[in-house]
Amino acid sequence: MKYTLAKQNYKKETFLKIFEFAIQTKQLDEKQILSIQNDIFEIVKVLTLTYTKKRSTTITAKKFKQFMKSIYYVLDHLIVKYQDPVFELKNSNIKGLYENGIIILNELYDLLEEQIKKLKSIRIITNNERYNDIFDRQLPYFMALYDIDYRAYYCGYDLDYPLIDGIPLYFDMYHLEGIDLVLEYTKRLMIEHTFCTYFEEKDKVTLFAAYELQKGITMEFIGINFLEVILMQVLFNMLLDKQELSIIVNKEEALYIQKMIYQKDIKTIIELMYKKLSTKIHERSMYQYLCKFREDFTRRLEIGKEKDSITDLIVFFDGSKEIIHFKEPVLSDSEYYMTVIESVQRNNDVLERIFIILNSKLSLYDYIDLLDANILSRKDYQCFFHQIDIHSIALLLKKTYPEEFLFNQNVFLDKQFVQRLEKDKQWKEVFCEVLLEFTSQKKTEITSIIRKML
Amino acid sequence: MKYFIVKNKDINKDFLAIKDLNYELQQYGLELSEKDLQELRTAQRLATRKYKLVDLDDQIIFTIANILMKSPYVRYDNYVLLIKGFIDTYYACRSRFQSQLYDDEVVTIMFQCYLKNYGEINMQLIFNVLQELEKTI
């Protein structure tokens, strides 16, 4: 009987499965079985001796299992290459098969290295932690620490930047291990990145900034898939009569899209979107990959329609929304800082002292140092906080109490909020008092400035 | 996962190994039979299982038998028992110091400690061997 490999699911075929099949169907006689077993034993013995530097033939049971698993992993890669694997088992030397398997794994390693290099060249510029971790830590460390001899099956990293169909290690998505898993992940990541390269970097940066602003959350810490954000915009754009693929939608266009979605059936809309998309994407494999999002997108639109929140799904650019970019303040040199402090200390008049501080070229962190230094009186603090503009107040508030503004959450400068703030220094007490004295309009302005800060 | 592992039991090889060993043992009035060797192999298997280790060779039995024949505490009737005790002690120490020392080195240190322990194989011996091994490393 000939063992037929399941072509579609060939990655599930293992050396052990084929060996067991050959034994059960009595295609191998006892002598051949013993010879195969002895060959495997010899391989594991050689591995053990190289591992212990020929000092001992004893290893822990855990290490032994690792070696065995690694040997089978290597043999698995070779066995799927043969038309009749049982015939190969009968007639080949297992040691030779193992050596050829190592060569195949080395080739895969080179392929992966090349793939990662290509991916790095088209990497998206973002501050997203998970995404950057994949490129800066997980993939390079996997490459550096990958051990073909002793732990070929092992991948010690989560690969936790989600792809459009999820995180690979969750639920053992691809049923793969070791280098196969990483290779599959990078292959999919490559398709996603190739699609992302269709759009200008400038557009992507604007889209992500608008996304943050609209959702009220920074991209830094969230487990987001960039293709998902981009693809949704592209699909919405398909409803507009644009000649080229685009990710930019303005407010009027967003309202038009919303109107269209409400007028028609969701399935018709999705059909239309993907039909148009198929005409614009010529690579079939990429189009098929993008279709993985179809089901999820349909569900989102259905929920959006049900809850009347379609516009929340579209990232659009409202002209009235401004983004404030504050450069990280640089500390002044200590000599200059000391001269300012000395001149402040020399003066007795409150207004003059504040005048010196405000006209100095101190940065925000210097201001905080100066406030912490306890050289000003309560009156000085009051005068100082009334003199500085609302932008500085907002910045000071965000830098002093960063824990209150995590993930760009909305805050209201009401009595309850101010009472909650830490007041371990005199200036902080005065600062809180001054905050309460502000008019409600001024408070709203301050909070809106904080939200616009990135 | 199943492991298809068997050690090559070459009967001729065993016979020759025992013949070689017995040639040496005769000088001390000792002897090992093939049945004894089987018994020692079982003891080795049990000891490795006890300490969660795997030994891919039985050479350690011959190393221990070779060094123990020089012991003043060994007699014709307790020789196999002593080897068994030594095998257990050896793997107890190996589980602590994996592959940092050569097998021969470990057995030599064990033998020295055994002599200092007046031929007793007990917890004290294991403790002393571990201390000595730590010093060597």
XYZ file of C-alpha atoms in Angstrom:
591
model
C 0.000 0.000 0.000
C 1.346 3.403 -0.880
C 1.225 6.202 1.635
C -0.444 9.181 0.002
C 0.450 12.540 1.398
C -2.431 14.885 2.058
C -1.311 17.546 -0.409
C -3.395 20.379 0.971
C -2.379 19.746 4.494
C 1.087 18.406 3.925
C 2.498 20.351 6.877
C 0.646 18.048 9.228
C 2.474 14.980 7.875
C 5.146 13.835 10.215
C 7.953 11.335 10.127
C 6.426 9.433 13.053
C 3.043 9.167 11.327
C 4.628 7.691 8.223
C 6.823 5.353 10.273
C 3.811 4.116 12.233
C 1.880 3.632 8.999
C 4.733 1.581 7.549
C 4.845 -0.627 10.665
C 1.075 -1.122 10.765
C 0.861 -2.054 7.093
C 3.875 -4.375 7.559
C 5.873 -2.663 4.849
C 8.928 -2.708 7.091
C 10.329 -5.931 8.483
C 11.782 -6.196 11.981
C 15.326 -5.750 10.818
C 14.455 -2.520 8.984
C 12.521 -1.177 11.993
C 15.467 -1.945 14.270
C 17.862 -0.307 11.848
C 15.764 2.909 11.741
C 15.511 2.936 15.558
C 19.253 2.433 15.874
C 19.962 5.218 13.415
C 17.816 7.634 15.419
C 19.567 6.477 18.569
C 22.940 7.176 16.977
C 21.837 10.693 15.966
C 20.627 11.524 19.477
C 23.855 10.111 20.916
C 25.986 12.308 18.662
C 23.854 15.328 19.616
C 24.257 14.500 23.309
C 28.007 14.120 23.028
C 28.380 17.430 21.204
C 26.079 19.058 23.740
C 28.094 17.775 26.717
C 31.372 18.419 24.875
C 32.088 14.680 25.041
C 32.176 14.802 28.823
C 29.208 12.528 29.427
C 26.474 10.510 27.791
C 24.023 11.584 30.483
C 21.512 14.372 29.932
C 18.317 15.353 31.672
C 15.097 13.739 30.498
C 13.848 17.198 29.523
C 16.859 17.826 27.293
C 16.511 14.356 25.801
C 12.890 15.061 24.857
C 14.011 18.357 23.291
C 16.650 16.604 21.211
C 14.213 13.939 20.056
C 11.573 16.521 19.170
C 14.203 18.482 17.273
C 15.327 15.386 15.327
C 11.749 14.537 14.358
C 11.149 18.181 13.372
C 14.127 18.024 11.015
C 13.015 14.664 9.559
C 9.453 15.993 9.098
C 10.776 18.662 6.749
C 12.399 16.139 4.487
C 9.812 13.388 4.451
C 7.121 15.589 2.893
C 9.369 16.168 -0.110
C 9.153 12.557 -1.275
C 6.453 11.082 -3.468
C 6.649 7.751 -1.663
C 7.978 8.408 1.841
C 7.705 4.753 2.942
C 9.974 3.692 0.082
C 12.510 6.294 1.245
C 12.249 4.971 4.809
C 12.974 1.474 3.544
C 15.870 2.332 1.320
C 17.552 5.399 2.790
C 19.821 5.867 5.685
C 18.093 7.900 8.415
C 21.333 9.700 9.217
C 21.514 10.846 5.611
C 17.881 11.958 5.724
C 18.600 13.908 8.901
C 21.563 15.670 7.316
C 19.458 16.611 4.287
C 16.740 17.872 6.650
C 19.293 20.139 8.319
C 20.208 21.525 4.883
C 16.515 22.260 4.197
C 16.164 24.038 7.544
C 19.256 26.102 6.764
C 17.689 27.113 3.474
C 14.506 28.132 5.300
C 16.632 30.156 7.702
C 18.243 32.040 4.802
C 14.813 32.617 3.274
C 13.528 34.011 6.549
C 16.547 36.274 6.882
C 15.898 37.679 3.426
C 12.192 38.092 4.192
C 12.932 40.033 7.381
C 15.380 42.250 5.526
C 12.723 43.069 2.921
C 10.126 43.701 5.628
C 12.419 46.106 7.432
C 12.855 48.134 4.275
C 9.078 48.726 4.018
C 8.429 49.066 7.732
C 5.667 51.457 8.803
C 6.793 54.456 10.844
C 4.856 54.322 14.093
C 5.265 54.375 17.846
C 3.109 51.264 18.331
C 4.889 49.150 20.918
C 3.802 45.740 19.678
C 4.659 46.492 16.088
C 8.074 47.907 16.906
C 8.770 45.012 19.264
C 8.335 42.544 16.393
C 10.975 44.318 14.314
C 13.358 45.438 17.048
C 13.306 42.468 19.402
C 11.308 39.385 18.470
C 12.443 38.706 14.892
C 16.135 39.631 15.393
C 16.331 37.634 18.631
C 14.653 34.639 17.036
C 17.221 34.720 14.244
C 20.114 35.090 16.644
C 19.017 32.366 19.050
C 17.522 29.824 16.658
C 19.097 26.448 17.350
C 18.739 24.024 14.443
C 20.549 21.141 16.179
C 18.991 21.049 19.599
C 15.741 23.041 19.429
C 14.719 23.338 15.814
C 11.014 23.235 16.725
C 11.187 26.104 19.200
C 9.989 29.684 18.859
C 10.207 31.507 22.166
C 8.417 34.640 21.064
C 4.734 35.550 21.100
C 4.695 37.306 17.704
C 2.020 39.427 19.325
C 1.533 42.084 16.685
C -1.820 40.894 15.345
C -2.273 40.150 11.672
C -5.606 40.680 9.994
C -6.780 37.236 11.142
C -5.351 37.404 14.646
C -2.248 36.595 16.650
C -0.645 33.350 15.379
C 0.230 31.813 18.715
C -3.284 32.280 20.043
C -5.267 29.116 19.488
C -2.285 27.656 17.606
C -3.574 29.304 14.430
C -1.324 27.883 11.757
C -0.567 24.568 13.506
C 3.093 25.250 12.959
C 6.162 25.347 15.134
C 9.645 26.845 15.094
C 10.951 28.387 11.920
C 7.830 27.333 9.975
C 5.664 29.453 12.252
C 7.903 32.516 11.939
C 8.184 32.054 8.188
C 4.403 31.853 7.797
C 3.987 34.918 10.009
C 6.519 36.973 8.047
C 4.971 35.804 4.776
C 1.603 37.149 5.851
C 3.198 40.278 7.294
C 4.868 40.810 3.932
C 1.526 40.718 2.082
C 0.097 43.222 4.560
C 3.093 45.518 4.209
C 3.095 45.304 0.423
C -0.507 46.513 0.464
C 0.437 49.321 2.847
C 3.182 50.474 0.452
C 0.496 51.383 -2.121
C -0.099 54.534 -0.100
C 2.191 57.441 0.593
C 3.906 57.603 3.957
C 2.532 61.104 4.476
C -1.052 59.853 4.039
C -0.512 56.998 6.464
C 0.910 59.288 9.139
C -2.060 61.637 8.727
C -4.498 58.723 8.863
C -2.986 57.329 12.061
C -2.956 60.769 13.687
C -6.610 61.274 12.744
C -7.408 57.786 14.053
C -5.859 58.656 17.415
C -7.738 61.910 17.558
C -11.073 60.401 16.588
C -10.851 57.399 18.909
C -9.287 59.419 21.727
C -6.506 56.902 22.232
C -2.805 56.806 21.428
C -1.616 54.095 19.076
C 1.380 53.419 21.259
C -0.120 50.766 23.495
C -3.035 49.273 21.587
C -3.003 45.913 19.809
C -4.031 47.253 16.447
C -3.443 45.890 12.978
C -2.430 48.647 10.567
C -3.735 46.845 7.509
C -7.157 46.745 9.146
C -7.184 50.542 9.620
C -5.932 51.157 6.092
C -8.142 48.533 4.419
C -11.288 49.878 6.060
C -10.519 53.329 4.687
C -9.796 51.874 1.247
C -13.085 49.966 1.251
C -15.032 53.051 2.274
C -13.289 54.925 -0.503
C -14.562 52.318 -2.960
C -18.036 53.802 -2.513
C -16.752 57.134 -3.773
C -15.845 57.534 -7.420
C -12.116 57.857 -6.971
C -9.775 56.714 -9.698
C -6.984 55.472 -7.456
C -6.792 53.646 -4.166
C -7.029 56.163 -1.370
C -7.194 56.212 2.402
C -8.251 59.814 2.836
C -11.895 60.631 3.544
C -13.161 64.101 4.450
C -16.246 64.955 6.471
C -18.599 65.403 3.512
C -17.452 62.141 1.972
C -17.955 60.371 5.288
C -21.523 61.611 5.450
C -22.114 60.476 1.850
C -20.724 56.996 2.647
C -22.939 56.805 5.716
C -25.964 57.740 3.628
C -25.166 55.059 1.058
C -24.749 52.384 3.718
C -28.099 53.283 5.279
C -29.841 53.203 1.921
C -28.597 49.803 0.765
C -28.305 46.329 2.152
C -24.980 45.608 3.914
C -24.239 42.531 1.817
C -24.759 44.492 -1.423
C -22.484 47.245 -0.141
C -19.741 44.776 0.805
C -20.113 43.012 -2.557
C -19.747 46.343 -4.329
C -16.704 47.359 -2.267
C -14.829 44.110 -2.854
C -15.778 44.002 -6.528
C -14.278 47.431 -7.041
C -11.266 46.477 -4.961
C -10.636 43.403 -7.109
C -10.378 45.587 -10.198
C -7.722 47.738 -8.547
C -5.581 44.957 -7.089
C -3.943 42.782 -9.707
C -2.209 40.306 -7.435
C -4.688 37.514 -6.808
C -2.932 36.225 -3.691
C -3.115 39.654 -2.118
C -6.782 40.066 -2.974
C -7.536 36.676 -1.455
C -5.645 37.689 1.662
C -7.649 40.912 1.926
C -10.857 38.881 1.663
C -10.047 37.408 5.086
C -11.296 40.696 6.506
C -14.600 40.520 4.646
C -16.563 38.632 7.281
C -15.319 40.796 10.117
C -15.988 43.978 8.160
C -19.544 42.849 7.356
C -20.209 42.258 11.028
C -18.849 45.678 11.947
C -21.008 47.413 9.380
C -24.078 45.518 10.548
C -23.464 46.537 14.157
C -22.683 50.100 13.045
C -25.951 50.268 11.125
C -27.890 48.797 14.016
C -26.433 51.200 16.557
C -26.341 54.169 14.212
C -22.577 54.545 14.530
C -21.274 54.081 10.989
C -19.361 57.382 11.137
C -17.362 56.003 14.064
C -15.938 53.374 11.708
C -14.786 55.925 9.144
C -11.678 57.911 10.005
C -12.334 61.264 8.418
C -10.474 64.523 8.424
C -12.346 67.353 10.010
C -10.701 70.704 9.304
C -11.711 72.039 12.705
C -9.639 69.421 14.464
C -6.126 70.530 15.146
C -3.268 68.483 16.459
C -0.800 70.105 18.776
C 2.708 68.725 18.644
C 4.854 69.706 21.575
C 8.514 69.118 21.226
C 10.065 67.422 24.226
C 11.489 70.342 26.241
C 15.261 70.361 26.455
C 16.915 71.144 29.762
C 18.926 74.366 29.879
C 22.489 74.172 31.026
C 22.909 74.299 34.778
C 24.944 77.510 34.747
C 22.150 79.465 33.087
C 19.609 77.884 35.415
C 21.655 78.942 38.453
C 21.965 82.565 37.240
C 18.174 82.759 36.855
C 17.673 81.348 40.362
C 20.211 83.763 41.839
C 18.600 86.782 40.183
C 15.191 85.607 41.425
C 16.507 85.257 44.954
C 18.122 88.702 44.865
C 14.838 90.438 44.044
C 12.280 91.197 46.730
C 9.390 92.308 44.553
C 6.947 89.532 43.583
C 6.109 90.930 40.148
C 9.736 91.466 39.276
C 10.623 87.942 40.273
C 7.888 86.493 38.109
C 8.925 88.821 35.306
C 12.488 87.410 35.473
C 11.227 83.831 35.380
C 8.845 84.366 32.489
C 11.394 86.263 30.427
C 14.114 83.673 30.943
C 14.739 80.958 28.368
C 14.029 78.122 30.781
C 12.321 74.987 29.494
C 9.266 73.321 31.036
C 11.348 70.866 33.041
C 13.437 73.786 34.370
C 10.212 75.461 35.447
C 9.213 72.307 37.316
C 12.679 72.162 38.927
C 12.376 75.802 39.903
C 8.934 75.240 41.420
C 10.249 72.198 43.283
C 13.238 74.158 44.605
C 11.023 75.971 47.179
C 12.556 79.379 46.575
C 9.258 81.068 45.796
C 6.525 82.037 48.207
C 2.837 81.212 48.004
C 2.127 84.653 46.551
C 4.780 84.118 43.891
C 3.205 80.842 42.851
C -0.253 82.418 42.580
C 1.101 85.249 40.503
C 3.104 82.843 38.321
C 0.166 80.532 37.517
C -2.059 83.510 36.700
C 0.577 84.947 34.361
C 1.310 81.881 32.223
C -0.900 81.101 29.215
C -3.375 78.210 28.982
C -1.088 76.158 26.716
C 1.611 76.176 29.392
C -0.979 75.358 32.071
C -2.163 72.377 30.017
C 1.382 71.173 29.409
C 2.319 71.607 33.063
C -0.787 69.694 34.113
C -0.050 66.822 31.723
C 3.620 66.571 32.677
C 2.984 66.805 36.420
C 0.103 64.331 36.531
C 0.689 61.993 33.540
C -1.264 59.167 35.197
C -4.487 61.205 34.924
C -4.235 61.481 31.148
C -3.414 57.955 30.105
C -4.737 56.837 26.698
C -5.960 60.384 25.987
C -8.997 59.886 28.180
C -11.424 62.744 28.593
C -11.082 64.692 31.849
C -13.046 67.548 33.346
C -11.266 69.990 35.606
C -14.015 69.919 38.214
C -13.667 70.015 41.987
C -13.635 66.233 42.262
C -10.774 65.895 39.767
C -8.651 68.630 41.355
C -9.152 67.206 44.849
C -7.843 63.867 43.618
C -4.543 65.350 42.425
C -1.438 64.833 44.533
C -0.434 67.918 46.538
C 2.868 66.951 48.168
C 4.486 70.318 47.373
C 3.317 73.841 48.140
C 3.315 74.858 44.482
C 1.038 71.954 43.643
C -1.440 73.085 46.284
C -1.465 76.595 44.829
C -1.671 75.191 41.293
C -4.805 73.239 42.214
C -6.351 76.284 43.861
C -5.661 78.383 40.757
C -7.173 75.647 38.549
C -10.410 75.832 40.525
C -10.462 79.607 40.203
C -10.527 79.440 36.382
C -13.777 79.989 34.524
C -15.517 76.931 33.084
C -14.709 78.127 29.545
C -11.025 78.330 30.354
C -11.146 74.866 31.933
C -12.767 73.419 28.798
C -10.089 75.052 26.660
C -7.348 73.523 28.808
C -8.833 70.024 28.605
C -9.296 70.283 24.852
C -5.650 71.326 24.492
C -4.558 68.328 26.574
C -6.540 65.986 24.352
C -4.965 67.425 21.237
C -1.464 66.891 22.574
C 0.275 63.863 21.112
C 5.035 11.742 21.645
C 6.388 8.242 21.195
C 10.090 7.618 21.091
C 11.294 4.698 19.090
C 14.517 4.172 20.931
C 16.258 0.903 21.587
C 19.824 0.334 22.531
C 21.744 -1.975 20.319
C 22.122 -5.130 22.365
C 25.084 -6.746 20.766
C 25.547 -10.048 22.588
C 29.095 -10.531 21.335
C 30.050 -7.055 22.503
C 28.669 -7.781 25.997
C 30.534 -11.058 26.162
C 33.810 -9.409 25.210
C 33.325 -6.522 27.631
C 32.646 -8.895 30.528
C 35.558 -11.105 29.538
C 37.886 -8.102 29.582
C 36.569 -6.905 32.911
C 36.719 -10.335 34.536
C 40.336 -10.717 33.472
C 41.120 -7.661 35.625
C 38.741 -8.681 38.415
C 40.350 -12.078 38.817
C 43.402 -10.413 40.373
C 41.172 -9.194 43.217
C 39.188 -12.415 43.520
C 36.058 -10.912 42.021
C 33.803 -11.815 39.090
C 30.784 -10.503 37.185
C 28.401 -12.723 35.246
C 26.162 -11.750 32.320
C 23.207 -11.979 34.693
C 24.929 -9.477 37.004
C 25.422 -7.145 34.077
C 21.712 -7.373 33.272
C 20.916 -6.577 36.901
C 23.263 -3.586 36.850
C 21.697 -2.307 33.657
C 18.274 -2.454 35.324
C 19.708 -0.568 38.306
C 21.085 2.069 35.906
C 17.708 2.421 34.214
C 15.931 2.805 37.563
C 18.450 5.367 38.800
C 18.188 7.505 35.673
C 14.411 7.396 35.927
C 14.601 8.359 39.604
C 16.718 11.439 38.895
C 14.936 12.345 35.634
C 18.002 11.690 33.529
C 18.734 9.760 30.361
C 22.012 7.912 29.812
C 22.645 6.823 26.273
C 25.426 4.414 27.161
C 26.172 1.771 29.806
C 29.888 2.544 29.936
C 29.444 4.027 33.405
C 28.802 0.507 34.798
C 32.234 -0.650 33.613
C 33.927 2.549 34.831
C 32.442 2.053 38.305
C 33.211 -1.698 38.341
C 36.802 -0.953 37.341
C 37.437 1.554 40.070
C 35.531 -0.287 42.817
C 37.600 -3.451 42.516
C 40.479 -1.549 44.114
C 38.408 -0.809 47.216
C 39.484 -2.499 50.472
C 35.822 -2.678 51.504
C 34.731 -4.817 48.585
C 34.017 -8.542 48.951
C 32.970 -11.252 46.518
C 29.402 -11.244 47.844
C 28.763 -7.476 48.062
C 30.477 -6.359 44.853
C 27.315 -6.092 42.684
C 25.423 -4.397 45.517
C 28.192 -1.831 45.895
C 28.197 -1.082 42.175
C 24.427 -0.572 42.336
C 24.856 1.867 45.237
C 27.574 3.680 43.323
C 25.383 3.942 40.230
C 22.625 5.543 42.293
C 25.070 7.987 43.909
C 26.593 8.801 40.526
C 23.241 9.803 39.005
C 22.273 11.721 42.141
C 25.402 13.828 41.612
C 24.955 14.027 37.834
C 21.453 15.452 38.235
C 23.080 18.312 40.117
C 26.138 18.838 37.893
C 25.052 18.107 34.368
C 27.850 17.714 31.857
C 30.227 20.053 33.627
C 32.640 17.247 34.451
C 33.845 14.122 32.698
C 32.301 10.814 33.814
C 35.720 9.502 34.930
C 36.376 12.610 37.007
C 33.063 12.257 38.835
C 33.644 8.545 39.536
C 37.194 9.177 40.804
C 35.960 11.873 43.201
C 33.170 9.549 44.322
C 35.667 6.780 45.012
C 37.899 9.072 47.086
C 34.921 10.222 49.149
C 33.792 6.618 49.506
C 37.160 5.662 50.994
C 37.006 8.643 53.364
C 33.484 7.538 54.354
C 34.844 4.120 55.435
C 33.126 2.250 52.620
C 29.626 3.418 53.518
C 27.228 4.434 50.764
C 24.737 6.811 52.342
C 23.455 10.407 52.278
C 26.673 11.617 53.890
C 28.627 10.222 50.940
C 26.388 12.053 48.435
C 26.770 15.247 50.445
C 30.586 14.915 50.518
C 30.784 14.124 46.794
C 28.641 17.150 45.949
C 30.893 19.368 48.053
C 33.997 18.021 46.360
C 32.468 18.425 42.905
C 31.575 22.003 43.684
C 35.186 22.684 44.621
C 36.430 21.086 41.391
C 34.114 23.191 39.226
